[in-house]
Amino acid sequence: MSQMTTPADLFVHELQDVYFAERTLTKVLPKLADEVNDEELTEAFRHHLDETRQHVANLEQVFAGLGVSARGAKCPGIEGITEEHDMFMQENDPSDEVRDMFVTGAAARTEHYEIAAYTGLVGMARSLGDRNAQELLEENLKQEKKALEKVESISTRLLKETAKA
Ligand SMILES: [Fe+2]
Ligand SMILES: [Fe+2]
């Protein structure tokens, strides 16, 4: 293995990592939208699926701007979150209510993960002086933050509803 020595190479690696994560999420989000019972949650996942497809396209533009081919690098971080979801479902056979609450938690973890990734990438793009990449990555970051807010507000409502029941 050759030694990685430049911030520009690390930037490409981090892009490949989040590209893998985003592409994984385009497969996971439709399943989550079908799996949950709460209408607002289903709608939020469908909406974020559209945004996620845009995130993939924005990353492809960043790769194009760098003159490197778009490819993913296996990201065990995102795979871990999806595995945890699958295990929970198998082991607990949750009720509708519990499942929706669990899934909002998994979604919040995912958004935090993406927010951390894009915050790092925006900083790297800025320090490398790559305006084009910075703007595209900021667009993704902004949507991840909004998605997190949405999931958190749904989670608060679900908790209130279960407290009342
Ligand atoms: Fe995303
Ligand atoms: Fe996201």
Coordinates of N, CA and C and ligand atoms in Angstrom, one line a residue:
M1 N 0.8 -1.2 0.0 CA 0.0 0.0 0.0 C 0.9 1.2 0.0
S2 N 0.6 2.2 -0.9 CA 1.4 3.4 -1.0 C 0.9 4.4 0.1
Q3 N 1.8 5.1 0.6 CA 1.5 6.1 1.7 C 0.7 7.3 1.1
M4 N -0.4 7.6 1.8 CA -1.2 8.8 1.5 C -0.5 10.0 2.2
T5 N -0.2 11.0 1.4 CA 0.5 12.1 2.0 C -0.1 13.5 1.8
T6 N -1.2 13.6 1.0 CA -1.7 14.9 0.7 C -3.1 15.1 1.1
P7 N -3.5 16.3 1.6 CA -4.9 16.6 2.0 C -5.8 16.4 0.8
A8 N -5.3 16.6 -0.5 CA -6.1 16.5 -1.6 C -6.5 15.0 -1.8
D9 N -5.6 14.1 -1.5 CA -5.9 12.6 -1.6 C -6.9 12.2 -0.5
L10 N -6.7 12.8 0.7 CA -7.7 12.5 1.8 C -9.1 13.0 1.4
F11 N -9.1 14.2 0.8 CA -10.4 14.7 0.3 C -11.1 13.8 -0.6
V12 N -10.4 13.2 -1.6 CA -11.0 12.2 -2.5 C -11.5 11.0 -1.7
H13 N -10.7 10.6 -0.8 CA -11.1 9.4 0.0 C -12.4 9.7 0.7
E14 N -12.5 10.8 1.4 CA -13.7 11.2 2.2 C -14.9 11.3 1.3
L15 N -14.7 11.8 0.0 CA -15.7 11.9 -0.9 C -16.2 10.5 -1.3
Q16 N -15.3 9.6 -1.5 CA -15.7 8.2 -1.9 C -16.5 7.5 -0.8
D17 N -16.1 7.9 0.5 CA -16.7 7.3 1.6 C -18.2 7.7 1.7
V18 N -18.4 9.1 1.6 CA -19.8 9.6 1.7 C -20.6 9.2 0.4
Y19 N -19.9 9.0 -0.7 CA -20.6 8.6 -1.9 C -21.2 7.2 -1.7
F20 N -20.4 6.3 -1.1 CA -20.8 5.0 -0.8 C -22.0 5.1 0.1
A21 N -21.9 5.9 1.2 CA -23.0 6.0 2.2 C -24.3 6.5 1.5
E22 N -24.2 7.5 0.7 CA -25.4 8.1 0.0 C -26.0 7.1 -0.9
R23 N -25.2 6.3 -1.6 CA -25.8 5.3 -2.5 C -26.4 4.2 -1.7
T24 N -25.9 3.9 -0.6 CA -26.5 2.9 0.3 C -27.9 3.4 0.7
L25 N -27.9 4.7 1.1 CA -29.1 5.3 1.6 C -30.2 5.4 0.5
T26 N -29.9 5.5 -0.8 CA -30.9 5.5 -1.8 C -31.6 4.1 -1.8
K27 N -30.9 3.1 -1.3 CA -31.6 1.7 -1.3 C -32.3 1.5 0.0
V28 N -31.8 2.1 1.1 CA -32.4 1.9 2.4 C -33.7 2.8 2.6
L29 N -33.7 4.0 2.2 CA -34.8 4.9 2.5 C -36.1 4.4 1.9
P30 N -36.2 3.9 0.7 CA -37.5 3.4 0.3 C -38.0 2.2 1.2
K31 N -37.1 1.4 1.7 CA -37.5 0.3 2.6 C -38.1 0.9 3.9
L32 N -37.4 1.9 4.4 CA -37.8 2.5 5.7 C -39.2 3.2 5.5
A33 N -39.4 3.9 4.4 CA -40.6 4.6 4.1 C -41.8 3.6 4.1
D34 N -41.6 2.3 3.6 CA -42.6 1.3 3.6 C -42.8 0.7 5.0
E35 N -41.7 0.6 5.7 CA -41.7 -0.1 7.0 C -42.5 0.6 8.1
V36 N -42.4 2.0 8.1 CA -43.0 2.7 9.2 C -44.5 2.9 9.0
N37 N -45.1 3.2 10.1 CA -46.6 3.3 10.2 C -47.0 4.8 10.1
D38 N -46.2 5.7 10.7 CA -46.6 7.1 10.8 C -46.5 7.8 9.5
E39 N -47.6 8.5 9.1 CA -47.6 9.1 7.8 C -46.6 10.2 7.5
E40 N -46.4 11.0 8.5 CA -45.4 12.1 8.4 C -44.0 11.5 8.2
L41 N -43.8 10.4 8.9 CA -42.4 9.8 8.8 C -42.2 9.2 7.5
T42 N -43.2 8.5 7.0 CA -43.2 7.9 5.6 C -42.9 9.1 4.6
E43 N -43.6 10.2 4.7 CA -43.5 11.3 3.8 C -42.1 11.9 3.9
A44 N -41.6 12.0 5.2 CA -40.2 12.6 5.4 C -39.2 11.7 4.7
F45 N -39.3 10.4 4.8 CA -38.3 9.5 4.1 C -38.4 9.6 2.6
R46 N -39.6 9.7 2.1 CA -39.8 9.8 0.6 C -39.1 11.1 0.1
H47 N -39.4 12.2 0.9 CA -38.8 13.5 0.5 C -37.3 13.4 0.6
H48 N -36.8 12.8 1.7 CA -35.3 12.7 1.8 C -34.7 11.8 0.8
L49 N -35.5 10.8 0.3 CA -34.9 10.0 -0.8 C -34.7 10.8 -2.0
D50 N -35.6 11.7 -2.4 CA -35.3 12.6 -3.5 C -34.1 13.4 -3.3
E51 N -34.0 14.0 -2.1 CA -32.8 14.8 -1.7 C -31.5 13.9 -1.8
T52 N -31.6 12.7 -1.4 CA -30.4 11.8 -1.3 C -30.0 11.5 -2.8
R53 N -30.9 11.4 -3.7 CA -30.5 11.2 -5.1 C -29.8 12.4 -5.6
Q54 N -30.2 13.6 -5.1 CA -29.6 14.8 -5.5 C -28.2 14.9 -4.9
H55 N -28.0 14.3 -3.7 CA -26.7 14.3 -3.0 C -25.7 13.5 -3.8
V56 N -26.2 12.4 -4.3 CA -25.4 11.5 -5.2 C -25.0 12.3 -6.4
A57 N -25.9 13.0 -7.0 CA -25.6 13.7 -8.3 C -24.6 14.9 -8.0
N58 N -24.8 15.5 -6.8 CA -23.9 16.6 -6.5 C -22.5 16.1 -6.3
L59 N -22.4 14.9 -5.6 CA -21.1 14.3 -5.4 C -20.4 13.9 -6.7
E60 N -21.2 13.5 -7.7 CA -20.7 13.1 -9.0 C -20.1 14.4 -9.7
Q61 N -20.8 15.5 -9.4 CA -20.3 16.8 -10.0 C -19.0 17.2 -9.4
V62 N -18.9 16.9 -8.0 CA -17.6 17.2 -7.4 C -16.5 16.4 -7.9
F63 N -16.8 15.1 -8.1 CA -15.8 14.2 -8.7 C -15.4 14.6 -10.1
A64 N -16.4 15.0 -10.9 CA -16.1 15.5 -12.2 C -15.2 16.7 -12.2
G65 N -15.5 17.6 -11.3 CA -14.7 18.8 -11.2 C -13.2 18.5 -10.8
L66 N -13.0 17.5 -10.1 CA -11.7 17.1 -9.7 C -11.0 16.2 -10.8
G67 N -11.8 15.8 -11.8 CA -11.2 15.0 -12.8 C -11.0 13.6 -12.4
V68 N -11.7 13.1 -11.4 CA -11.5 11.7 -11.0 C -12.9 11.0 -11.1
S69 N -12.8 9.7 -11.4 CA -14.1 9.0 -11.7 C -14.8 8.8 -10.3
A70 N -16.1 8.9 -10.4 CA -17.0 8.7 -9.2 C -17.0 7.3 -8.8
R71 N -16.5 7.0 -7.6 CA -16.6 5.6 -7.1 C -16.7 5.7 -5.6
G72 N -17.3 4.7 -5.0 CA -17.5 4.6 -3.6 C -16.3 3.8 -2.9
A73 N -16.1 4.2 -1.7 CA -15.1 3.4 -0.9 C -16.0 2.8 0.3
K74 N -15.9 1.5 0.4 CA -16.8 0.9 1.5 C -16.8 1.6 2.8
C75 N -18.0 1.9 3.3 CA -18.1 2.7 4.5 C -18.8 1.9 5.6
P76 N -18.0 1.2 6.4 CA -18.6 0.4 7.5 C -19.4 1.2 8.4
G77 N -19.2 2.5 8.5 CA -20.0 3.3 9.4 C -21.5 3.3 9.1
I78 N -21.8 3.5 7.8 CA -23.2 3.5 7.4 C -23.7 2.1 7.4
E79 N -22.9 1.1 7.1 CA -23.3 -0.3 7.1 C -23.7 -0.7 8.5
G80 N -22.9 -0.2 9.5 CA -23.2 -0.5 10.9 C -24.6 -0.1 11.3
I81 N -24.9 1.1 10.9 CA -26.3 1.7 11.3 C -27.4 0.8 10.7
T82 N -27.2 0.4 9.4 CA -28.3 -0.4 8.8 C -28.3 -1.8 9.4
E83 N -27.1 -2.3 9.7 CA -27.1 -3.7 10.3 C -27.8 -3.7 11.7
E84 N -27.5 -2.6 12.4 CA -28.2 -2.5 13.7 C -29.7 -2.5 13.6
H85 N -30.2 -1.8 12.6 CA -31.6 -1.7 12.3 C -32.1 -3.1 12.0
D86 N -31.4 -3.8 11.1 CA -31.9 -5.2 10.8 C -31.9 -6.1 12.0
M87 N -30.9 -6.0 12.8 CA -30.8 -6.9 14.0 C -31.9 -6.6 14.9
F88 N -32.2 -5.3 15.1 CA -33.3 -4.9 16.1 C -34.6 -5.5 15.6
M89 N -34.9 -5.4 14.3 CA -36.2 -5.9 13.8 C -36.3 -7.4 14.0
Q90 N -35.2 -8.1 13.7 CA -35.2 -9.6 13.9 C -35.4 -10.0 15.3
E91 N -34.7 -9.3 16.2 CA -34.6 -9.7 17.6 C -35.8 -9.3 18.4
N92 N -36.5 -8.2 18.0 CA -37.5 -7.7 18.9 C -38.9 -7.7 18.4
D93 N -39.1 -8.0 17.1 CA -40.5 -7.9 16.5 C -41.3 -6.8 17.1
P94 N -40.8 -5.5 16.9 CA -41.5 -4.4 17.6 C -42.9 -4.1 17.1
S95 N -43.7 -3.5 18.0 CA -45.0 -3.1 17.7 C -44.9 -1.9 16.7
D96 N -45.9 -1.4 16.1 CA -45.9 -0.3 15.2 C -45.3 0.9 15.8
E97 N -45.8 1.2 17.0 CA -45.3 2.3 17.8 C -43.8 2.3 18.1
V98 N -43.4 1.2 18.6 CA -42.0 1.0 19.0 C -41.1 1.0 17.8
R99 N -41.6 0.4 16.7 CA -40.8 0.4 15.5 C -40.6 1.8 15.0
D100 N -41.6 2.6 14.9 CA -41.5 4.0 14.4 C -40.5 4.8 15.3
M101 N -40.6 4.6 16.6 CA -39.7 5.3 17.5 C -38.3 4.9 17.3
F102 N -38.1 3.6 17.1 CA -36.7 3.1 16.9 C -36.2 3.6 15.6
V103 N -37.0 3.6 14.5 CA -36.5 4.1 13.2 C -36.2 5.6 13.2
T104 N -36.9 6.4 14.0 CA -36.6 7.8 14.0 C -35.2 8.0 14.7
G105 N -34.9 7.1 15.7 CA -33.5 7.2 16.3 C -32.4 6.8 15.3
A106 N -32.7 5.7 14.5 CA -31.7 5.3 13.5 C -31.5 6.4 12.4
A107 N -32.6 7.0 12.1 CA -32.6 8.1 11.1 C -31.8 9.3 11.6
A108 N -32.0 9.6 12.9 CA -31.2 10.7 13.5 C -29.7 10.4 13.5
R109 N -29.4 9.1 13.8 CA -28.0 8.7 13.8 C -27.4 8.9 12.4
T110 N -28.1 8.5 11.4 CA -27.7 8.6 10.1 C -27.4 10.0 9.7
E111 N -28.4 10.9 10.0 CA -28.2 12.3 9.6 C -27.0 12.9 10.4
H112 N -26.8 12.6 11.6 CA -25.6 13.1 12.4 C -24.3 12.6 11.7
Y113 N -24.4 11.4 11.2 CA -23.2 10.8 10.5 C -22.9 11.6 9.3
E114 N -23.9 11.9 8.5 CA -23.8 12.6 7.2 C -23.3 14.1 7.5
I115 N -23.9 14.7 8.5 CA -23.6 16.0 8.9 C -22.1 16.1 9.2
A116 N -21.6 15.2 10.0 CA -20.2 15.2 10.4 C -19.3 15.0 9.1
A117 N -19.7 14.1 8.2 CA -19.0 13.9 7.0 C -18.9 15.1 6.1
Y118 N -20.1 15.8 5.9 CA -20.1 17.0 5.0 C -19.5 18.2 5.7
T119 N -19.6 18.3 7.0 CA -18.9 19.4 7.7 C -17.4 19.3 7.4
G120 N -16.9 18.1 7.6 CA -15.4 17.9 7.3 C -15.1 18.1 5.8
L121 N -15.9 17.7 4.9 CA -15.7 17.9 3.5 C -15.7 19.3 3.1
V122 N -16.7 20.1 3.6 CA -16.8 21.5 3.3 C -15.5 22.2 3.7
G123 N -15.0 21.9 4.9 CA -13.8 22.5 5.4 C -12.6 22.2 4.6
M124 N -12.5 20.9 4.1 CA -11.4 20.5 3.2 C -11.5 21.2 1.9
A125 N -12.7 21.3 1.3 CA -12.9 22.0 0.0 C -12.5 23.5 0.2
R126 N -12.9 24.1 1.3 CA -12.5 25.5 1.5 C -11.0 25.6 1.6
S127 N -10.4 24.7 2.3 CA -8.9 24.9 2.5 C -8.1 24.6 1.3
L128 N -8.7 23.7 0.4 CA -8.1 23.4 -0.9 C -8.4 24.5 -1.9
G129 N -9.3 25.5 -1.6 CA -9.6 26.5 -2.5 C -10.5 26.1 -3.6
D130 N -11.3 25.0 -3.4 CA -12.2 24.5 -4.4 C -13.6 25.0 -4.2
R131 N -13.9 26.1 -4.8 CA -15.2 26.8 -4.6 C -16.4 25.9 -5.1
N132 N -16.2 25.3 -6.3 CA -17.2 24.5 -6.9 C -17.6 23.4 -6.0
A133 N -16.6 22.7 -5.5 CA -16.9 21.5 -4.6 C -17.5 22.0 -3.3
Q134 N -17.0 23.1 -2.8 CA -17.5 23.7 -1.5 C -19.0 24.0 -1.6
E135 N -19.4 24.6 -2.7 CA -20.8 25.0 -2.8 C -21.7 23.7 -2.9
L136 N -21.3 22.8 -3.7 CA -22.1 21.5 -3.9 C -22.2 20.8 -2.5
L137 N -21.1 20.7 -1.8 CA -21.1 20.0 -0.5 C -21.9 20.8 0.5
E138 N -21.9 22.1 0.5 CA -22.7 22.9 1.4 C -24.2 22.7 1.2
E139 N -24.5 22.5 -0.1 CA -25.9 22.2 -0.4 C -26.4 20.9 0.2
N140 N -25.5 19.9 0.1 CA -25.9 18.6 0.8 C -25.9 18.7 2.3
L141 N -25.0 19.4 2.8 CA -24.9 19.6 4.3 C -26.2 20.3 4.8
K142 N -26.6 21.3 4.1 CA -27.8 22.1 4.5 C -29.0 21.2 4.6
Q143 N -29.2 20.3 3.5 CA -30.3 19.4 3.5 C -30.3 18.3 4.6
E144 N -29.0 17.9 4.9 CA -28.9 16.9 6.0 C -29.3 17.5 7.3
K145 N -29.0 18.8 7.5 CA -29.4 19.5 8.8 C -30.9 19.6 8.9
K146 N -31.5 19.9 7.8 CA -33.0 20.1 7.7 C -33.6 18.7 8.0
A147 N -33.0 17.7 7.4 CA -33.6 16.3 7.6 C -33.5 15.9 9.0
L148 N -32.4 16.3 9.7 CA -32.3 16.0 11.1 C -33.3 16.7 11.9
E149 N -33.5 18.0 11.6 CA -34.6 18.7 12.3 C -35.9 18.1 12.2
K150 N -36.2 17.7 11.0 CA -37.5 17.0 10.7 C -37.7 15.8 11.5
V151 N -36.7 14.9 11.5 CA -36.7 13.7 12.2 C -36.9 13.9 13.7
E152 N -36.2 14.9 14.2 CA -36.3 15.2 15.7 C -37.7 15.7 16.0
S153 N -38.3 16.5 15.1 CA -39.6 17.0 15.5 C -40.6 15.9 15.5
I154 N -40.5 14.9 14.5 CA -41.4 13.8 14.5 C -41.2 12.9 15.7
S155 N -39.9 12.8 16.1 CA -39.6 12.0 17.3 C -40.2 12.6 18.6
T156 N -40.2 13.9 18.7 CA -40.8 14.6 19.8 C -42.3 14.3 19.8
R157 N -42.9 14.4 18.7 CA -44.4 14.2 18.6 C -44.7 12.8 19.0
L158 N -43.9 11.8 18.5 CA -44.2 10.4 18.8 C -44.1 10.1 20.3
L159 N -43.1 10.8 20.9 CA -43.0 10.6 22.3 C -44.1 11.2 23.1
K160 N -44.6 12.3 22.6 CA -45.8 12.9 23.3 C -47.0 12.0 23.1
E161 N -47.2 11.5 21.9 CA -48.3 10.6 21.7 C -48.3 9.4 22.6
T162 N -47.1 8.8 22.7 CA -47.1 7.6 23.6 C -47.3 7.9 25.0
A163 N -46.8 9.1 25.4 CA -47.0 9.5 26.8 C -48.5 9.7 27.2
K164 N -49.3 10.1 26.2 CA -50.7 10.4 26.3 C -51.5 9.1 26.4
A165 N -51.0 8.1 25.5 CA -51.8 6.9 25.4 C -51.9 6.0 26.6
Ligands
FE1 FE -27.4 12.6 2.1
FE2 FE -29.4 12.4 5.0

